[in-house]
Amino acid sequence: MTTAPPRPALPRDCTFDADDWAILARHWYPVARSSEIGDAPTAVRLLDETLVAYRAGADVVVAHDICPHRGVPLSLGAGDGTGITCAYHGLRFGDGGRCVQVPAHPESKIPSRLNLRTYPVVERYGLVWTCLRPADADPVIPAMAHWDDEGFQRINCPSIDIAAFAGRQLEGFLDVAHFGFVHLNSFGDPDDTVVPDYAPVRHEHGFSVDYWSTASNYPHGSDKQAPPGFRWLRHFDVHLPFTATLVVHFPGGGLLNIMNAASPVSARQTRMFAPIARNFDTDQPVQAVYDFNRTVFEEDRAIVEVQKPENLPLDPRLEVHIPADRSSIAYRRGLRDLGLSHFFTA
């Protein structure tokens, strides 16, 4: 008679259904911009797990933010670029989370139980990615076209905190029917709200969509205008569960790729990261990009934070759908195919 493997221990005060947490914990998410992780320990949070990130030489270490000695958050301590020191008893941790010094007993052998519980790390697109319960030997990081292409400027916008579930936020990023209603201060046109037909195409990690419309992507007040009758192509590529990229095709061959990486801090809190690659205006200061991006996502945030229910209803009978929702329907189906169901514990 075989027995089921033990269920992974859940974080303290976990806001997810236990089975859903176990599924979500197999995937990779960003927890910080690479530029934000330096010598000092930095507290981050993912799927209700409290983590600490720091640099040890050229590497980033992500570990459980609890000193194994007496349970004090390591993010309260100090660092010097080679390791961090606990604020309580000065225990020092270096590369790989190994305990390398116990000041109270400098000559004694350090037991391996004092090493930190660490998680795998990949730095990509200017972000620090990690996975709490990796299921594959090799990391599966969402792809982002053009980030390493010659002639493209790489921009890493400041993250945005959203008091909503990551699935709700990502679904809003995929939605093509709200431009002329929600984005009136950024790029939306209230006189251009018709949604032409489009069809999601499934692939290994999710699905993609080619969406053609006359809805412009130029910011309000821009001196640039699309030629009469120009049809904008927006190519969405979804990597389940909570990441998507959008490549906008501008007049004259301009390409802008923005990644929407919705990192689930908890079932009710999301930190959204947005690296951008573009092949136009590459000599211009990036502050204007930061400002426009913030305006767009603040408009989205105002809507997402008031949606009810707070989780994303995966049963198609719980909300009414219209033809413009094809991406949303495909997204929810993809989450169901992962085995997800409830998201919240209560």
XYZ file of C-alpha atoms in Angstrom:
346
model
C 0.000 0.000 0.000
C 1.439 3.339 -1.015
C 0.999 6.531 0.947
C 0.720 10.050 -0.374
C 3.791 12.252 0.059
C 3.600 14.661 2.988
C 1.984 17.987 2.179
C 4.419 20.926 2.292
C 4.176 23.002 5.418
C 2.127 26.120 4.780
C 3.337 29.597 5.743
C 2.085 31.023 8.990
C -1.252 32.860 8.455
C -1.560 31.471 4.934
C -4.400 33.127 2.980
C -4.563 30.437 0.272
C -6.380 27.141 0.151
C -3.774 24.518 1.042
C -4.047 22.608 -2.244
C -3.906 25.805 -4.303
C -0.852 27.027 -2.371
C 0.966 23.770 -3.110
C 0.299 24.227 -6.845
C 1.227 27.915 -6.953
C 4.435 27.303 -4.983
C 5.830 25.224 -7.879
C 6.028 28.287 -10.121
C 8.617 31.078 -10.381
C 7.842 34.686 -9.454
C 9.836 37.909 -9.132
C 10.210 39.263 -5.604
C 12.296 42.392 -6.245
C 14.144 44.374 -8.847
C 17.804 43.379 -8.976
C 18.800 46.981 -8.285
C 16.906 46.866 -4.978
C 18.953 43.977 -3.548
C 22.273 45.127 -2.179
C 24.452 44.559 0.857
C 21.725 45.047 3.452
C 19.141 42.304 4.027
C 15.812 43.132 2.353
C 12.467 41.729 3.458
C 10.242 40.378 0.690
C 7.131 38.235 0.730
C 5.781 35.591 -1.642
C 2.667 33.423 -1.247
C 2.516 34.484 2.420
C 6.085 33.230 3.004
C 8.357 35.751 4.703
C 11.685 35.937 2.870
C 14.946 37.838 3.100
C 17.128 38.698 0.110
C 20.744 39.838 0.171
C 23.905 39.817 -1.926
C 26.855 37.597 -1.123
C 29.498 38.457 -3.658
C 27.996 38.303 -7.147
C 25.063 36.135 -6.066
C 21.683 36.941 -4.586
C 20.537 34.767 -1.701
C 16.828 34.348 -0.962
C 16.058 32.638 2.330
C 13.415 32.234 4.978
C 13.396 35.494 6.937
C 13.836 33.833 10.314
C 17.088 33.215 12.134
C 17.130 29.484 13.003
C 18.659 30.291 16.391
C 15.907 32.334 18.086
C 13.427 33.262 15.390
C 14.283 36.933 14.835
C 13.714 38.290 11.302
C 17.060 38.489 9.542
C 15.831 41.512 7.609
C 16.347 43.470 10.856
C 20.073 42.793 10.707
C 22.977 44.234 8.734
C 25.019 43.192 5.711
C 28.321 44.014 4.014
C 28.099 42.418 0.564
C 29.536 39.069 1.649
C 26.823 38.107 4.136
C 24.323 39.291 6.725
C 24.305 39.384 10.515
C 21.370 38.640 12.809
C 20.394 41.612 14.981
C 19.867 39.452 18.101
C 23.039 37.404 18.674
C 25.202 38.373 15.719
C 25.087 35.036 13.920
C 26.489 35.566 10.458
C 25.251 34.000 7.213
C 27.121 34.057 3.904
C 26.779 32.649 0.426
C 24.191 29.928 0.031
C 22.681 30.907 3.399
C 25.423 29.063 5.305
C 26.055 30.075 8.881
C 29.723 31.095 8.992
C 30.075 32.674 12.427
C 28.590 32.308 15.916
C 30.163 35.117 17.995
C 29.313 33.472 21.335
C 31.385 30.389 20.375
C 33.997 31.472 17.807
C 36.038 28.250 18.107
C 33.184 25.752 18.021
C 32.061 23.787 14.976
C 28.908 25.300 13.475
C 26.062 22.769 13.149
C 24.422 22.512 9.733
C 21.042 23.142 11.335
C 22.061 26.783 11.677
C 22.170 27.175 7.888
C 19.276 29.099 6.421
C 16.426 27.559 4.481
C 17.162 28.981 1.040
C 15.325 29.065 -2.279
C 16.663 28.972 -5.860
C 17.340 32.324 -7.506
C 17.479 33.516 -11.111
C 18.172 37.136 -12.099
C 16.473 37.937 -15.393
C 14.910 41.052 -16.984
C 16.344 43.082 -14.134
C 14.298 41.095 -11.606
C 15.091 38.567 -8.872
C 12.997 35.424 -9.421
C 12.507 32.593 -6.959
C 10.394 29.482 -6.425
C 9.262 28.126 -3.071
C 8.731 24.484 -4.105
C 10.406 23.889 -7.491
C 9.048 20.881 -9.342
C 11.619 20.912 -12.174
C 15.386 20.738 -12.083
C 15.665 23.700 -14.449
C 13.943 27.018 -13.706
C 10.951 27.848 -15.897
C 11.044 31.635 -16.173
C 8.491 33.372 -18.437
C 9.974 34.476 -21.756
C 10.212 38.142 -22.729
C 10.892 38.929 -26.386
C 13.382 41.652 -27.369
C 14.918 42.125 -23.897
C 18.344 41.075 -25.196
C 17.896 42.244 -28.800
C 20.237 44.822 -30.282
C 18.656 48.242 -30.653
C 16.222 47.797 -27.773
C 16.272 49.916 -24.641
C 15.723 48.016 -21.376
C 13.652 49.783 -18.727
C 12.681 48.362 -15.360
C 9.772 50.326 -13.928
C 9.267 50.590 -10.163
C 6.956 47.907 -8.835
C 3.341 48.693 -7.938
C 1.561 47.264 -4.888
C -2.069 46.304 -5.459
C -4.539 45.290 -2.753
C -6.032 42.523 -4.878
C -5.443 38.957 -5.974
C -2.793 38.412 -8.668
C -5.248 36.588 -10.930
C -7.632 39.530 -10.943
C -4.778 41.899 -11.758
C -3.466 39.792 -14.633
C -6.935 39.310 -16.076
C -7.275 43.103 -16.186
C -3.973 43.345 -18.075
C -5.365 40.967 -20.717
C -8.707 42.760 -21.001
C -9.139 44.682 -24.289
C -12.626 46.108 -23.691
C -11.802 48.576 -20.922
C -9.376 50.961 -22.683
C -11.985 53.629 -23.513
C -13.506 53.561 -20.022
C -10.679 53.039 -17.519
C -7.677 54.630 -19.247
C -9.123 58.067 -19.942
C -6.154 59.868 -18.352
C -3.504 57.845 -20.191
C -4.352 56.582 -23.696
C -7.985 55.436 -23.866
C -10.478 56.886 -26.358
C -14.148 56.883 -25.248
C -15.165 57.040 -28.925
C -13.235 53.873 -29.812
C -14.635 51.059 -27.684
C -15.696 48.381 -30.179
C -13.743 45.130 -29.702
C -13.007 43.273 -32.968
C -12.984 39.475 -32.939
C -9.830 37.714 -31.772
C -8.911 34.146 -30.877
C -6.554 32.904 -28.112
C -4.145 30.152 -29.159
C -2.978 27.704 -26.480
C 0.683 26.768 -25.998
C 2.795 24.868 -23.465
C 2.775 27.495 -20.721
C -0.526 29.252 -21.409
C -1.808 30.959 -24.533
C -1.172 33.847 -26.910
C -3.430 36.396 -28.606
C -3.030 38.664 -31.629
C -5.439 41.549 -31.118
C -5.903 44.066 -33.958
C -7.817 47.300 -33.387
C -7.760 51.043 -34.069
C -7.273 51.851 -30.365
C -4.114 53.971 -30.154
C -1.326 53.392 -27.668
C 0.063 56.933 -27.835
C -0.276 58.859 -24.552
C -2.780 61.689 -24.428
C -0.989 64.918 -25.282
C 1.601 63.208 -27.463
C 2.591 65.005 -30.653
C 2.644 61.624 -32.419
C -0.358 60.336 -34.336
C -0.994 57.084 -36.147
C -1.727 57.297 -39.885
C -5.452 57.321 -40.781
C -6.895 53.823 -40.646
C -3.837 52.373 -38.894
C -4.601 49.098 -37.121
C -2.604 48.478 -33.976
C -1.406 44.956 -33.251
C -1.190 43.958 -29.618
C 0.358 40.545 -29.121
C -0.330 39.055 -25.683
C 1.558 36.013 -24.412
C 0.383 34.451 -21.148
C 2.628 32.316 -18.937
C 0.463 30.725 -16.258
C -0.272 31.396 -13.541
C 0.362 35.149 -13.187
C 2.692 36.518 -15.872
C 1.996 37.930 -19.328
C 3.809 40.036 -21.904
C 2.324 42.517 -24.347
C 4.112 43.552 -27.531
C 2.545 46.675 -29.058
C 3.352 47.296 -32.735
C 3.637 51.047 -33.379
C 3.585 52.849 -36.743
C 6.945 52.788 -38.525
C 8.096 49.487 -37.025
C 8.248 50.583 -33.388
C 7.935 47.747 -30.875
C 7.214 48.000 -27.169
C 7.209 44.877 -25.008
C 5.972 45.177 -21.453
C 5.924 42.279 -19.014
C 3.182 42.166 -16.398
C 4.593 39.915 -13.677
C 1.992 39.763 -10.921
C 3.812 38.389 -7.893
C 1.329 37.002 -5.323
C 2.414 38.444 -1.980
C -0.729 36.868 -0.544
C -4.165 35.965 -1.823
C -5.178 39.576 -1.255
C -1.982 41.480 -2.089
C 0.027 41.639 -5.324
C 3.330 43.286 -6.221
C 3.363 43.944 -9.956
C 6.695 44.170 -11.786
C 6.917 45.688 -15.274
C 10.169 45.403 -17.237
C 9.944 47.069 -20.675
C 11.934 46.697 -23.903
C 11.460 49.140 -26.783
C 13.249 50.049 -30.014
C 12.146 53.698 -30.265
C 12.917 56.855 -28.245
C 15.853 54.898 -26.843
C 17.832 58.073 -26.161
C 15.085 59.663 -24.086
C 15.059 59.811 -20.264
C 13.149 56.916 -18.714
C 11.240 59.052 -16.197
C 8.504 59.723 -18.748
C 8.129 55.950 -19.187
C 7.927 55.493 -15.413
C 5.263 58.207 -15.168
C 3.103 56.904 -18.032
C 3.367 53.324 -16.809
C 2.360 54.408 -13.309
C -0.664 56.304 -14.655
C -1.869 53.294 -16.655
C -1.483 50.809 -13.816
C -2.968 53.155 -11.218
C -6.059 53.377 -13.423
C -6.189 49.574 -13.480
C -5.515 49.320 -9.753
C -8.519 51.485 -8.893
C -10.772 48.963 -10.655
C -9.115 45.724 -9.575
C -9.129 46.635 -5.888
C -12.937 46.990 -5.806
C -13.856 43.828 -7.749
C -15.985 41.250 -5.959
C -15.428 38.477 -5.205
C -11.818 39.294 -4.431
C -10.612 35.982 -5.832
C -11.005 35.017 -9.494
C -14.120 32.868 -10.061
C -12.924 29.837 -12.016
C -16.394 28.350 -12.404
C -17.627 29.904 -15.693
C -21.175 30.045 -14.316
C -20.333 32.512 -11.551
C -19.929 35.578 -13.789
C -21.522 36.585 -17.096
C -19.225 36.692 -20.140
C -19.333 38.582 -23.437
C -17.399 37.877 -26.672
C -14.734 40.465 -25.740
C -13.808 38.217 -22.791
C -12.159 35.474 -24.852
C -8.765 36.097 -23.203
C -10.340 36.079 -19.760
C -12.143 32.823 -20.467
C -8.942 31.227 -21.795
C -7.036 32.484 -18.737
C -9.505 31.057 -16.252
C -9.561 27.764 -18.127
C -5.765 27.659 -17.957
C -5.811 28.159 -14.187
C -8.338 25.352 -13.835
C -6.100 23.125 -15.947
C -3.288 23.747 -13.435
C -5.581 22.223 -10.819
C -6.404 25.465 -9.021
C -9.784 25.907 -7.397
C -10.328 28.136 -4.384
C -7.365 30.510 -3.904
C -8.605 31.720 -0.494
C -8.773 29.823 2.779
C -11.948 31.676 3.751
